[in-house]
Amino acid sequence: MNEKTKSCLWLVLGFIIYFALSLLPQFPGFASPFYWILHPIVCSFFASGVIVFSISKINNSFIYPFMYFALMRIIGEFGMDLMQSSTLALLAILLILDLAISNKKLKARICVPFAGLIHGTALWPLYFQKAEFGAAAMEEMNPSYVDKLISYGNPLFFILVTVLSLLVAYLCELLTEKLFKNKLPLA
């Protein structure tokens, strides 16, 4: 199998794994508004390891978060303007960093945490546009669930989730690098 075919296979297989690891941790959120607020941290941890492999195999940290956003938009998620604009802004930063950093190890250390923030942008309207977020959530969720969810929409939770998402993505990057050091040529 030639390198181009291997890269294409890795791209497809890697995205399937990335998407599953980004989506599956969200499902328990329907049982608990508190978990729903924290799910971006869990998604960030699980999906970050795949980005480390992506950097190792195809030297790209941008493609999976971009494909995730595009697919989520196609299926009707990320519908609010702030969700879209914040995700696109993070993707732009990630793309610039990805293109600017040629060293794979440095790229993994810097880009993986930024990529981990993508999962939280769907909640940014909760922190910055509560009324609009609450109205949209009422269309899909139980009113008592939405009321509890809205109660978490404060700057403290925004800062907590953002910082923890960055931190766990970075820790996952280090853990993935350590666990797969013989299979990840990041030098």
Steps between C-alpha positions, in 0.01 A plus 500: 500500500648838403530800734213691340260209549616457860445871565149486352412192703636662814303815426169312466555254784640771725200724440255221576678440830528874571131557428393207718724615786361852462137394486468207741596697814215740425219245540499482883444876497134443430467347846668783688528874429814514712666232288384681186698805613808284565479271195736717289776409747434127454478538120822700499683226685384209288526669160843654559686172473374455145634843406843398630488201264385730220801723553726194503350336190391788275659801675165672550318613815230698320320251277307297761360796695406663168330184373323460837363854477396454136320172571329641808377796293368260234300306761356822643722569799700819564196695379544819700717779360728511804557125480603532137710815533688380810569162342616660175725738696657209690539306177673800341744521793558125479564516125748786540682312776494177301652667194752704700644215708698243306640301794247223572571479873460876544191495279346231720577689821352828375225402257338212688378719789351754257328219311357380832306826538287428193264278699406779738404763243152351469440621857644851465154652440401364844760732651467800270144483357296334774156605380559389142662176614215431743236558232675264258550238772129514597415375150692177562515445875287478811441846660633392841816364333545828310445708817771303680728525197451877482592526869850380408539766233735730686856622439644270766380189317620641166849555642500165679394301193739688270803462726425134578444423129842648418661315788351156434577528127861579587514212750348265243763613250778418748338168596449396137858593419627296795278195441572482128855636494622219272213547252487882493788657311450853627861609478 
